Each structure stands twice: as C-alpha cells, then as structure tokens.
mmCIF file of C-alpha atoms and ligand atoms in Angstrom:
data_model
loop_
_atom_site.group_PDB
_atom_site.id
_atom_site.type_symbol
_atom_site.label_atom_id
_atom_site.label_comp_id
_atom_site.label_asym_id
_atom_site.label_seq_id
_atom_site.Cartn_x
_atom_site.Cartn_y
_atom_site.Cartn_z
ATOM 1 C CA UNK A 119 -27.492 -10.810 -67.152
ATOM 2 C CA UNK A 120 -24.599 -8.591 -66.666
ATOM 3 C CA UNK A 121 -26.802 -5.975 -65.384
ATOM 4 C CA UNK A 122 -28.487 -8.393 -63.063
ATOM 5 C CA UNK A 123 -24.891 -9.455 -61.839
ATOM 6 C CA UNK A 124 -23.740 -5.792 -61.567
ATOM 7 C CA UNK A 125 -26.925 -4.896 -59.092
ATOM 8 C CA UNK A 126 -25.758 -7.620 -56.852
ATOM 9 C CA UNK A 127 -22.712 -6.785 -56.533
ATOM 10 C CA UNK A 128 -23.409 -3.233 -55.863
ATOM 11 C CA UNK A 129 -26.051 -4.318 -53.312
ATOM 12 C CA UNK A 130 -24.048 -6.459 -51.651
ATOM 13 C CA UNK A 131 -21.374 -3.560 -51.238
ATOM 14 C CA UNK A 132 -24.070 -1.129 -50.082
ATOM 15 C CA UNK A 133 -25.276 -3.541 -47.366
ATOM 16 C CA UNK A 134 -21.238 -4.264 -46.453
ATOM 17 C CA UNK A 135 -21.121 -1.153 -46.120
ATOM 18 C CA UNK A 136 -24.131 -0.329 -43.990
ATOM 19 C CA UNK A 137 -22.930 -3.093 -41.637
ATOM 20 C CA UNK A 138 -20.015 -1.189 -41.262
ATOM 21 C CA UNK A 139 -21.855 2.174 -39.687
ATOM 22 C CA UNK A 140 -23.732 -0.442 -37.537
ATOM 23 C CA UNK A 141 -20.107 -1.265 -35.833
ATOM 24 C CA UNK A 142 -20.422 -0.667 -31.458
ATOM 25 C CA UNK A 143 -18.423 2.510 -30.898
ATOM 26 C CA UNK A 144 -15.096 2.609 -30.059
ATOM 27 C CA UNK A 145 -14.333 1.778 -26.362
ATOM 28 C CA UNK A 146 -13.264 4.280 -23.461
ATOM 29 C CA UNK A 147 -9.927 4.267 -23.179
ATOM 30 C CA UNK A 148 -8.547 3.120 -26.895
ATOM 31 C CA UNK A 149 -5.202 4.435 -26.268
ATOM 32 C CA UNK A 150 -4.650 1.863 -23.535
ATOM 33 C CA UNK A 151 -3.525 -1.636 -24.350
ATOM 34 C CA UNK A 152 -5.964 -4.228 -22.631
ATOM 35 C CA UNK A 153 -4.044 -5.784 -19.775
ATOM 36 C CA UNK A 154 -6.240 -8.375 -18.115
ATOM 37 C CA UNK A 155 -6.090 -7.248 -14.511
ATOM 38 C CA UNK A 156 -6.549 -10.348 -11.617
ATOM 39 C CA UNK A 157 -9.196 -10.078 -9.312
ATOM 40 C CA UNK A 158 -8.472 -8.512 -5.908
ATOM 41 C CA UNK A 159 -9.943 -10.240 -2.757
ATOM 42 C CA UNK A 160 -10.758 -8.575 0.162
ATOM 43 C CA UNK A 161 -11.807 -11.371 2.051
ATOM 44 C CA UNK A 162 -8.594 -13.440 1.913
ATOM 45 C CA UNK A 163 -6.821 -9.683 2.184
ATOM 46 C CA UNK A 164 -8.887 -9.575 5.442
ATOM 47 C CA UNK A 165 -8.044 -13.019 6.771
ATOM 48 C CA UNK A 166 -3.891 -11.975 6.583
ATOM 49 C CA UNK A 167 -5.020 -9.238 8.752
ATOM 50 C CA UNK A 168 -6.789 -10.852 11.016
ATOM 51 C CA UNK A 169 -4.352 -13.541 11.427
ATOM 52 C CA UNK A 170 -1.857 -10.592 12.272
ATOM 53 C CA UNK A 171 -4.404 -9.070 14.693
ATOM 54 C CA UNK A 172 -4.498 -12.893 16.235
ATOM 55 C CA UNK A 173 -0.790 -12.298 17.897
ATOM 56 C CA UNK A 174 -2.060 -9.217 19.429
ATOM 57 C CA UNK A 175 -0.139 -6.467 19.588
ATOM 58 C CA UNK A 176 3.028 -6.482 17.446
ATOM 59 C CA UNK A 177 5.001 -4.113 20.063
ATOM 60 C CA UNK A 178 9.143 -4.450 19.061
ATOM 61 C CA UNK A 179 10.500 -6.616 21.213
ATOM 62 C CA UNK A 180 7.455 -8.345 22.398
ATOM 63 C CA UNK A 181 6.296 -12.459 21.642
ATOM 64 C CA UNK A 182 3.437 -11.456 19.569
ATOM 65 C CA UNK A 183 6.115 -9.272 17.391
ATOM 66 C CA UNK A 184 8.699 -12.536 17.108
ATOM 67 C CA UNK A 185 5.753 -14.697 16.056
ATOM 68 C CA UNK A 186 4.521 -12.748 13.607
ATOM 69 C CA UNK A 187 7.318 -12.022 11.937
ATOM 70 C CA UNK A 188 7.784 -15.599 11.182
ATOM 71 C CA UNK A 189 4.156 -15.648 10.057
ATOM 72 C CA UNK A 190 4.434 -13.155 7.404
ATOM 73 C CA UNK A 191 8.164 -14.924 6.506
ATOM 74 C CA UNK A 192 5.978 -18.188 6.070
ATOM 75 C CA UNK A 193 2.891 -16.263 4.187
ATOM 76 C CA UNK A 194 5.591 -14.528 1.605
ATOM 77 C CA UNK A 195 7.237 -17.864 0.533
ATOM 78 C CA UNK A 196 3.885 -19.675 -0.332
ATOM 79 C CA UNK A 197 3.987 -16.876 -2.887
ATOM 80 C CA UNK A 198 6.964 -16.134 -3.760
ATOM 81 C CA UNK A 199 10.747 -18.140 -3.946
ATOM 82 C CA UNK A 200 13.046 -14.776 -3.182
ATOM 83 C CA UNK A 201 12.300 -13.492 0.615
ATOM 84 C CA UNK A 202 14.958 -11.871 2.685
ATOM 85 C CA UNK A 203 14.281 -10.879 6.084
ATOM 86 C CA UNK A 204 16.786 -8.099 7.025
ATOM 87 C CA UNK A 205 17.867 -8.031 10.856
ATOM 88 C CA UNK A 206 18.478 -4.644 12.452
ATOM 89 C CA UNK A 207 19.196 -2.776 15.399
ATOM 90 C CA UNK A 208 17.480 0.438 16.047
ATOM 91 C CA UNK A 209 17.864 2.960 18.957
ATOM 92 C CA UNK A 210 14.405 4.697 19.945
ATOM 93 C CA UNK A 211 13.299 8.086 21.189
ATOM 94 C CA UNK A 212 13.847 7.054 24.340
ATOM 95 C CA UNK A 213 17.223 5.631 24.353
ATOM 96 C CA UNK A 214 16.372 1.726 24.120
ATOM 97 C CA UNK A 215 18.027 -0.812 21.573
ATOM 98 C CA UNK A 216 15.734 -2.453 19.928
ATOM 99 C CA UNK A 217 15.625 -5.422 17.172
ATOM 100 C CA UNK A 218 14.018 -4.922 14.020
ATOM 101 C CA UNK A 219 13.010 -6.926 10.982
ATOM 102 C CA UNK A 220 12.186 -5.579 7.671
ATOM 103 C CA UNK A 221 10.778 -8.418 5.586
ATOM 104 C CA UNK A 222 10.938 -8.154 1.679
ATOM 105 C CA UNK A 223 9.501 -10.874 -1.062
ATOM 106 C CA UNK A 224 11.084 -10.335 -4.652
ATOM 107 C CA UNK A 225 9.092 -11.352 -7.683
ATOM 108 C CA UNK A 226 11.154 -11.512 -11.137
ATOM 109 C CA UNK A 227 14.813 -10.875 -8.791
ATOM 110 C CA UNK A 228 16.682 -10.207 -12.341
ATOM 111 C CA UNK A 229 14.065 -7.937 -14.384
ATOM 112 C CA UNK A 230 15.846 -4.396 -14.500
ATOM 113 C CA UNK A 231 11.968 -2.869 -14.171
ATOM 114 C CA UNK A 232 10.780 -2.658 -11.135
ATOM 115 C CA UNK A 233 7.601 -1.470 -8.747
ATOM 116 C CA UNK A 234 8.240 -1.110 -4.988
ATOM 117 C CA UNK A 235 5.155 -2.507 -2.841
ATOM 118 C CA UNK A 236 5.527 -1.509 1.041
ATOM 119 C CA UNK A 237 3.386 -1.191 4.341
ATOM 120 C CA UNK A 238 4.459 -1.131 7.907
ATOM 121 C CA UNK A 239 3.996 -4.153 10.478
ATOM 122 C CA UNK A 240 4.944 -3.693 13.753
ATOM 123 C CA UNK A 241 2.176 -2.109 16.114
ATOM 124 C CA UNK A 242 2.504 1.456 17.869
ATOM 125 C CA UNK A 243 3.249 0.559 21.816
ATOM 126 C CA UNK A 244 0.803 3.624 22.876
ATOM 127 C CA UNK A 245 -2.517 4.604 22.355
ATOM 128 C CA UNK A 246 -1.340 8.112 23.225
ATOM 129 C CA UNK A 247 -4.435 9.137 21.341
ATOM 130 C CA UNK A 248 -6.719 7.618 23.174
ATOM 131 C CA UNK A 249 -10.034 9.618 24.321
ATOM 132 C CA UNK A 250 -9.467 8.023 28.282
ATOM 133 C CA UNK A 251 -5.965 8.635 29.442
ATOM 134 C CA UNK A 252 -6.209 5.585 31.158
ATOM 135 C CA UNK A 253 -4.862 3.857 27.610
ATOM 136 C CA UNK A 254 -2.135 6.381 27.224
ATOM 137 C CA UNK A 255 0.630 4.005 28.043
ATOM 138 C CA UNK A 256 -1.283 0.654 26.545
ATOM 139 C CA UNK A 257 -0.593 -0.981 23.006
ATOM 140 C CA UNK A 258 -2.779 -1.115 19.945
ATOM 141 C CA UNK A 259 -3.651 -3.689 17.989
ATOM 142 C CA UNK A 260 -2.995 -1.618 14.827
ATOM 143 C CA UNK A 261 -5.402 -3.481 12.538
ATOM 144 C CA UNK A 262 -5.596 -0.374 10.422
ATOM 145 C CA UNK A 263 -2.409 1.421 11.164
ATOM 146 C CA UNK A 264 -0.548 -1.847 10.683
ATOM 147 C CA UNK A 265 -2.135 -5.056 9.787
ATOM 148 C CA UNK A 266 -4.379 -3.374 6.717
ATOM 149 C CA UNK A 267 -1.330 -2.731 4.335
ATOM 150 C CA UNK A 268 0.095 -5.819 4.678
ATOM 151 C CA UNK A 269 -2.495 -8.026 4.800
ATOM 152 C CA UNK A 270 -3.509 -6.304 1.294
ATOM 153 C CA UNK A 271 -0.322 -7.007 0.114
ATOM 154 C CA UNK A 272 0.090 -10.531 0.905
ATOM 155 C CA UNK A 273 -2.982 -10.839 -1.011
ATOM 156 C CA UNK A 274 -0.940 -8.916 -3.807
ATOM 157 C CA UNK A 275 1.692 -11.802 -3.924
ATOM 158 C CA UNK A 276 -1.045 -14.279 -4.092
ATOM 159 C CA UNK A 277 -2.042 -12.564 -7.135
ATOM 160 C CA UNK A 278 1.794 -12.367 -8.440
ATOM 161 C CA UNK A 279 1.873 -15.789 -7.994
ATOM 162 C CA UNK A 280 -1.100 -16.801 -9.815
ATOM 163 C CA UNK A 281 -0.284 -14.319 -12.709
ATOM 164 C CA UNK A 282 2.693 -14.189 -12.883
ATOM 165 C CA UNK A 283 4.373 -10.350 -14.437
ATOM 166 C CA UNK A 284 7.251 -9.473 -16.830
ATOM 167 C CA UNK A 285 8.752 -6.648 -14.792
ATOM 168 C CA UNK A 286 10.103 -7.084 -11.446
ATOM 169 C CA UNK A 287 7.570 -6.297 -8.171
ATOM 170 C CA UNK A 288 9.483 -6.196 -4.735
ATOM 171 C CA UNK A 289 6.998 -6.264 -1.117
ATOM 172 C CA UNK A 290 8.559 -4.672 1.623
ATOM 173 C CA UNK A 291 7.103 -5.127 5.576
ATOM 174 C CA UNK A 292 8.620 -2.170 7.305
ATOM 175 C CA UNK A 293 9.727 -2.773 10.889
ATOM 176 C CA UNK A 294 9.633 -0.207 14.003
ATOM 177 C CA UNK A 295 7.729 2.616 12.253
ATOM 178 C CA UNK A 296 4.939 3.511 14.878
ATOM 179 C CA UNK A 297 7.911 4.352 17.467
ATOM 180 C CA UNK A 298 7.420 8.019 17.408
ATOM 181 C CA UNK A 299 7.836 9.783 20.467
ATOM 182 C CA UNK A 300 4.211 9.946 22.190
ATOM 183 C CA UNK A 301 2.534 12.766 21.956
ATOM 184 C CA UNK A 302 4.779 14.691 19.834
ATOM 185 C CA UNK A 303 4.014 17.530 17.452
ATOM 186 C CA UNK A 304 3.722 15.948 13.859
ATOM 187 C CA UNK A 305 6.750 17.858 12.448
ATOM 188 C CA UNK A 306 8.744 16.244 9.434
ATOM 189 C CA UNK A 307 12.204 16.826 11.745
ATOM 190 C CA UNK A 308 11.192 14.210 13.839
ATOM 191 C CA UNK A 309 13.232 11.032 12.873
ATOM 192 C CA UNK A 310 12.048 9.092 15.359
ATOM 193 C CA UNK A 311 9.205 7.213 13.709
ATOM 194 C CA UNK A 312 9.826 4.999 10.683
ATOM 195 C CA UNK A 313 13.276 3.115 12.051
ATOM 196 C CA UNK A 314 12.947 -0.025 9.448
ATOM 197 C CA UNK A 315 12.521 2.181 6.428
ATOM 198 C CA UNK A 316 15.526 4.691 7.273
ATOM 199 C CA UNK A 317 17.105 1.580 7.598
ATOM 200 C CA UNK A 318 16.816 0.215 4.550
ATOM 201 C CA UNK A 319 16.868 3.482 2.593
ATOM 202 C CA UNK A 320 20.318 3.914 3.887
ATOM 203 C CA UNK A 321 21.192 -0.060 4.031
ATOM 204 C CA UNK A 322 19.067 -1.407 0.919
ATOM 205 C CA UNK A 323 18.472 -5.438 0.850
ATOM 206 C CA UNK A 324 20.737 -5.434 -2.248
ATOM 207 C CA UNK A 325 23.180 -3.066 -3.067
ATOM 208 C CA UNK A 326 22.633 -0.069 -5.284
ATOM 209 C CA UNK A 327 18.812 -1.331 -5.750
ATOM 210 C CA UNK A 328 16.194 0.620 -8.012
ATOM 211 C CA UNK A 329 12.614 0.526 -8.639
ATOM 212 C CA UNK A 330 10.975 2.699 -11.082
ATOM 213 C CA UNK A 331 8.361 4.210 -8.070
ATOM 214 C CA UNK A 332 7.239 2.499 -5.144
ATOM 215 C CA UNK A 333 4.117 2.883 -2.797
ATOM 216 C CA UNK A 334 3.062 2.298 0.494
ATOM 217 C CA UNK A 335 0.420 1.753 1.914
ATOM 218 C CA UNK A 336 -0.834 2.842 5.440
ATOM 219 C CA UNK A 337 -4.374 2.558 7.090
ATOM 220 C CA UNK A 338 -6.359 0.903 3.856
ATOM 221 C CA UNK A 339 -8.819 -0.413 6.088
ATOM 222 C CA UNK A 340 -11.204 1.676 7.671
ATOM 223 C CA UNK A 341 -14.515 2.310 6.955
ATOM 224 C CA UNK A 342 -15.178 5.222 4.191
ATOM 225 C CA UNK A 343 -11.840 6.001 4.689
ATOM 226 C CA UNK A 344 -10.496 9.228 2.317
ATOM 227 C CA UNK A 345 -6.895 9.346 0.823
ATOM 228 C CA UNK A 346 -6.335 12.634 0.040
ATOM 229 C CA UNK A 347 -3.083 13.221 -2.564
ATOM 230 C CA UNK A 348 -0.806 14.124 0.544
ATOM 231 C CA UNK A 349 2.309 16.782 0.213
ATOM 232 C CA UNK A 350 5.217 14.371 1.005
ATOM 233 C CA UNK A 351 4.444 12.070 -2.215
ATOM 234 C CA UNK A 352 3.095 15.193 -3.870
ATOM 235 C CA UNK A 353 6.378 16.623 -3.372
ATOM 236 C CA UNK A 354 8.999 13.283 -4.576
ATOM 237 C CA UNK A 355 6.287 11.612 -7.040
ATOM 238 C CA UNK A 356 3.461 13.999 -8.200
ATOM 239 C CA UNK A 357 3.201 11.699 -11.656
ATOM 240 C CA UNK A 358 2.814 8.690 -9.611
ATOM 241 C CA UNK A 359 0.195 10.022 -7.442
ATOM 242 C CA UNK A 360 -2.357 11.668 -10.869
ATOM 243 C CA UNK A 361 -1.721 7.977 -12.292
ATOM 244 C CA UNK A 362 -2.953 5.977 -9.029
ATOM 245 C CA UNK A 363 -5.303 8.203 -8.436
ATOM 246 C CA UNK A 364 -6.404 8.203 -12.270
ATOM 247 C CA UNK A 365 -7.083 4.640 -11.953
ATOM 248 C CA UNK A 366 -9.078 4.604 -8.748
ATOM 249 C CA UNK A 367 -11.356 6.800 -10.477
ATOM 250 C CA UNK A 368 -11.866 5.315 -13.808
ATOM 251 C CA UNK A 369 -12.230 1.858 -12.160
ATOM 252 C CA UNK A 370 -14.871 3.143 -9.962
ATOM 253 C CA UNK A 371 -13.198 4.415 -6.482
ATOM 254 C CA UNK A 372 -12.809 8.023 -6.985
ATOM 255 C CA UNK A 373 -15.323 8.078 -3.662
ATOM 256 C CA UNK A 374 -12.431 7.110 -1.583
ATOM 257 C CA UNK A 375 -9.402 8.373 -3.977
ATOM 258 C CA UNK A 376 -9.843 12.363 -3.131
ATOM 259 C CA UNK A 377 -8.152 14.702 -5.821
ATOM 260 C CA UNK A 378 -6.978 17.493 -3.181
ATOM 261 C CA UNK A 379 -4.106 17.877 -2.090
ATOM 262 C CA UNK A 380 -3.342 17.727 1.960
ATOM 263 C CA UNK A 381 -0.245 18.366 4.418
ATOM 264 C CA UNK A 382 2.432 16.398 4.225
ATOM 265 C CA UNK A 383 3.430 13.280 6.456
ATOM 266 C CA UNK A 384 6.368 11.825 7.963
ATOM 267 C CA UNK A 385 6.203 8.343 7.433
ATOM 268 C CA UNK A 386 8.054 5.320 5.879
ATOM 269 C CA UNK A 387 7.872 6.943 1.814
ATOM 270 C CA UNK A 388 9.602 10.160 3.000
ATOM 271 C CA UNK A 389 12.728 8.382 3.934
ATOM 272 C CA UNK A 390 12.721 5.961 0.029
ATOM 273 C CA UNK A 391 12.546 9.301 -1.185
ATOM 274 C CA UNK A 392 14.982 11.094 0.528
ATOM 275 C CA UNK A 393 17.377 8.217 1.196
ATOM 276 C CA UNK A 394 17.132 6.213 -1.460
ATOM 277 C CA UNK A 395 15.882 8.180 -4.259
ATOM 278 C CA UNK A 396 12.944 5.893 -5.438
ATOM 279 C CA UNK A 397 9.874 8.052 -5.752
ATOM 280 C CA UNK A 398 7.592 6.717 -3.765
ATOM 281 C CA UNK A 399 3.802 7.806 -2.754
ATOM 282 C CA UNK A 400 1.755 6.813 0.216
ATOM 283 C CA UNK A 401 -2.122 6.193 0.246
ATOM 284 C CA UNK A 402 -2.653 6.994 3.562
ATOM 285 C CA UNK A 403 -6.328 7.536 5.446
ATOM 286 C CA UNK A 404 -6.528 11.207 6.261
ATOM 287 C CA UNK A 405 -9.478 12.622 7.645
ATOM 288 C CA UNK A 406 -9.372 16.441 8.147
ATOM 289 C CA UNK A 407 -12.616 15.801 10.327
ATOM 290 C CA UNK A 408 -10.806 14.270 13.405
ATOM 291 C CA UNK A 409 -8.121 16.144 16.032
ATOM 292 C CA UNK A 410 -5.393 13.783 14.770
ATOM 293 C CA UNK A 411 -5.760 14.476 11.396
ATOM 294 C CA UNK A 412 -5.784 10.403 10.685
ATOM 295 C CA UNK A 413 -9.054 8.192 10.936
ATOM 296 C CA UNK A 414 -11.064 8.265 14.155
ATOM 297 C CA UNK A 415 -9.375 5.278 15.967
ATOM 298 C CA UNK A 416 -5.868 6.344 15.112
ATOM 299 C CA UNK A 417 -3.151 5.522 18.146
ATOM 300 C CA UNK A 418 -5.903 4.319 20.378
ATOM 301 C CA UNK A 419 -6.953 1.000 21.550
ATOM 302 C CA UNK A 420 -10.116 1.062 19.003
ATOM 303 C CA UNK A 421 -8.241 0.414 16.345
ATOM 304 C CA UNK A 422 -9.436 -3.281 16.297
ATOM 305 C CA UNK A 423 -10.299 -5.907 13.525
ATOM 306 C CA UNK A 424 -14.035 -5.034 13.953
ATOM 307 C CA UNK A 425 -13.806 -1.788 12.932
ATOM 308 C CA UNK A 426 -11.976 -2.506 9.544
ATOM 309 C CA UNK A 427 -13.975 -2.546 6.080
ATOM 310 C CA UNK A 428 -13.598 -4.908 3.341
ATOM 311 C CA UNK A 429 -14.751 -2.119 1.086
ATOM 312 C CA UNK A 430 -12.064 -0.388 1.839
ATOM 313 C CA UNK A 431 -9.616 -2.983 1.321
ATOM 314 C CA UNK A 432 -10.557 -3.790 -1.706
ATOM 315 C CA UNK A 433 -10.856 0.048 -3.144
ATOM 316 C CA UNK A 434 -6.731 0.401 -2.428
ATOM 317 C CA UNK A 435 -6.158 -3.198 -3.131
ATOM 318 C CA UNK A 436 -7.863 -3.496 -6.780
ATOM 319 C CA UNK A 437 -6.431 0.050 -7.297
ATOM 320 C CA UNK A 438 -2.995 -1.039 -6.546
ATOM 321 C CA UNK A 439 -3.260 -4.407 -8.252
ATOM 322 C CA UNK A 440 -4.687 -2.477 -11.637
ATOM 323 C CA UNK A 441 -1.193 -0.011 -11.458
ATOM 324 C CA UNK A 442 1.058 -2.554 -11.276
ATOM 325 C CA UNK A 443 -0.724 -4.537 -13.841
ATOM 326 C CA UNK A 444 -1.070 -1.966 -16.166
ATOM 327 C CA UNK A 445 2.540 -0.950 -16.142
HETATM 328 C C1 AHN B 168 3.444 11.117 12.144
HETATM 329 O O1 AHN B 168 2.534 11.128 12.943
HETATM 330 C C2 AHN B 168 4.634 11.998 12.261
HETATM 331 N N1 AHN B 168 3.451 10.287 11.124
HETATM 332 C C3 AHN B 168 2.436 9.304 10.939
HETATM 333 C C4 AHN B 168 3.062 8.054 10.539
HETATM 334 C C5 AHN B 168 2.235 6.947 11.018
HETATM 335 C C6 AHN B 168 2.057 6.576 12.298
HETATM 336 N N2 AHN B 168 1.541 6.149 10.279
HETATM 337 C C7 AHN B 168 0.947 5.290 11.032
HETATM 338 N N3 AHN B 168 1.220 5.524 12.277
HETATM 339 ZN ZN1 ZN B 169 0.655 4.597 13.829
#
C-alpha cells in the first residue's frame, strides 16, 4: 500500500513536472514592464485637421488664424483643465510686427516628470515652392506642414484624458514658425523661421520649466512619408531619437521610421534645445527624392487635406502615444 501510494506520488510529480516544460515561451521583450498603451485614432486625429484646414489658411494676422486659435483653445480644454495661451509680438524677415499665440495644455501641472509634446500651427503665407510661379506669393493650407502635428496631438490629449498618466505631459501649438524668408537657402543661421518657439524657449509659459525630452512633430501626414533620424535632434537628443525610433519598429512602423541619419533642420526643436535646454527631437517628413528635400507638396498650394494619409497619422501618432506611455 505504501508502495502503491509512493508511485502516485512520484507520478503525479513527473507529470507536474512535464506540465512545466509544456509552459508557452517567454515573451519578446521580458525586460519591459507591460504598460497597457491606449489606442491611437487616426480618424478623429484626421477630423482636428480637417477642422483646421476648414479656416483656410492660418496666415499670422489673418481671420482664419484668429479663429482658429480659439478653436484649438476650445479643443485643448475638452481635454484638459490647465491651458495657457501665451500672447506675443514677433518682428518678421521683412520688418512687420506681427501677433503671435503659442497655445500650451498641461496634464499633471505639479508632477516634477515631464514629456514635452509640440507641433506648429500657423500656415506658411507662400507657396514659394510651388512648380507655377504664379503661386509664389499665395498661402497654403498647410494640412501637412501645419495641421498634421496638431491635429495628432489633440487626439493625444483625448487619450490623456481618457487614461489618465502619473508623470506630467505638456502640448505645445507653436505660433509663426513657417515665416522664413521665401526662397532662402536652408542654412541653420537663419532665425527667421520658428518665431513662437524662440519665444518661448527664451520666455517659457512658467518660469524655470523642465521636461525630461520633448518632441515635435512636423509633416506626420503624408502619404508613405519617411522620417529619417535628422542631425539637429541627432545632435541635442541622440538617446531620444534610438528610443522613438526603437518603438516604431518593434510596434510595426519601422517602414516609415528610417534608421539613417540625414542633414540637419532649422525648425521649432533647435531653438528648445538651444534656448531652453530640453532635448528635444523632431519627426519630420524628409524625402531625399524631391528638390526641397521635404515631401512633394512642401510650401506649395498642394499641400491640401486630400493629399494627407491616415496611415501616416497613425504610424507617428501610435508611436508617440506608445513613448509617452511607456515612460
Ligand atoms: C527650413 O526650411 C529652414 N526649415 C524647415 C522648417 C519648416 C518649415 N517646417 C515646416 N515648414
Ligand atoms: Zn513650412
């Protein structure tokens, strides 16, 4: 009987331990802790960027500008219960004064960590790009070089609203960046573009502000659009850059997140670097295809609502959302 008892013992121990062996393997990434990461959706990031595109163009100084403004002020505090708008004056390359408004939603005001969230909004007054000269001296919509970065982000404080973080997340809508004098040689002397974010770096919303790294985005929406790891944020931020493009890759965008290296840019990160001293990246569309050096449409009247890609959107905005997330 005590034999009898012994086998089934050791039997039972020997299955147990079969079982065992039979366990799934371990996942992919064990090291990381499982964050559950909210969905990002491109079609309500597309409807805040058509409603931008609805003003028209948002040329400094213009209705359309005014109007919108208010619109995203209205859009930030559905989501969010801290947003300052910060009045400025700015003088441009060609000697005008001209009112600016940055616009910046705070999420968790008093958490000491923080992730910087920015995107231009104001549209470029020439399509000095344009193929037919014709346009030289017309506005652009900017639906991509404009209206795609923040209409991803306002569907980023939807998200932060819904689920809400520990650390602190701060959106920033940059005004008077696409000011640049027209036709100019891209040379990163020219301070003439990118008058709402030298503002700020200089005159922060509140004093002595940090974030732990910011990004910004610019032109997220076009279609197959390529963000190579440009200079400027390889430069300030080169950690920042291998861990969003990382996780583009290992969440399945590494077709859009290129890992090379290209020039760098002048636009509104250079100046959170330099002025501020936040490291800051920018996922930016650059296409080393085109005579501009940006996607197809860039400065010219083409760059219109129907030639934006929710694919695209989404790619930069799930990335994005999965970083902050994650942190
Ligand atoms: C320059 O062309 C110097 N910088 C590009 C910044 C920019 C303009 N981004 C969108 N429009
Ligand atoms: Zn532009």
């Amino acid at each position: 009987m005590k034999n009898i008892l012994l086998a089934v013992v050791m039997l039972a121990m020997a299955l147990g331990s079969c079982r065992r062996k039979e366990t799934p393997p371990v996942p992919d990434q064990p090291e990381s802790p499982s964050v559950s990461v909210p969905v990002f959706n491109s079609d309500s990031a597309y409807a805040f960027m058509a409603a931008q595109t609805a003003f028209g163009p948002r040329v400094p100084g213009s209705k359309a500008h005014e109007a919108c403004a208010l619109w995203m002020e209205s859009q930030l505090k559905r989501y969010c219960d801290n947003v300052t708008v910060q009045p400025f004056v700015a003088r441009s390359w060609d000697k005008r004064l001209l009112n600016g408004k940055n616009i910046i939603a705070s999420f968790n005001p008093d958490a000491r960590k923080r992730i910087l969230l920015c995107a231009h909004w104001d549209s470029r007054p020439y399509a000095d790009h344009d193929p037919n000269p014709a346009n030289h001296r017309k506005p652009i919509d900017g639906a991509n070089d404009g209206a795609s970065g923040v209409g991803a982000l306002i569907e980023v404080a939807r998200l932060l609203s819904q689920n809400p973080l520990q650390h602190g997340v701060d959106i920033i809508f940059f005004d008077l960046e696409d000011l640049g004098e027209p036709q100019q040689e891209q040379s990163d002397l020219s301070d003439t573009w990118c008058l709402g974010s030298q503002h700020w770096s200089k005159t922060p919303h509140i004093t002595g502000y940090r974030a732990a790294f910011g990004i910004l985005l610019d032109m997220v929406g076009a279609p197959d659009a390529t963000f190579f790891m440009e200079g400027t944020s390889m430069h300030y931020a080169p950690e920042i850059m291998q861990k969003v493009w990382n996780t583009a890759h290992q969440i399945g965008y590494g077709n859009y997140f290129i890992k090379t290296e290209s020039n760098p840019i002048t636009d509104d990160h250079l100046y959170i670097n330099k002025l501020a001293g936040i490291p800051t990246i920018d996922i930016i569309h650059i296409d080393p295809s085109t005579p501009t050096g940006f996607f197809k449409y860039w400065h010219t009247v083409n760059d219109r609502l129907e030639n934006i890609d929710k694919n695209t959107l989404k790619a930069v905005g799930q990335t994005v959302t999965q970083v902050i997330y994650s942190y």
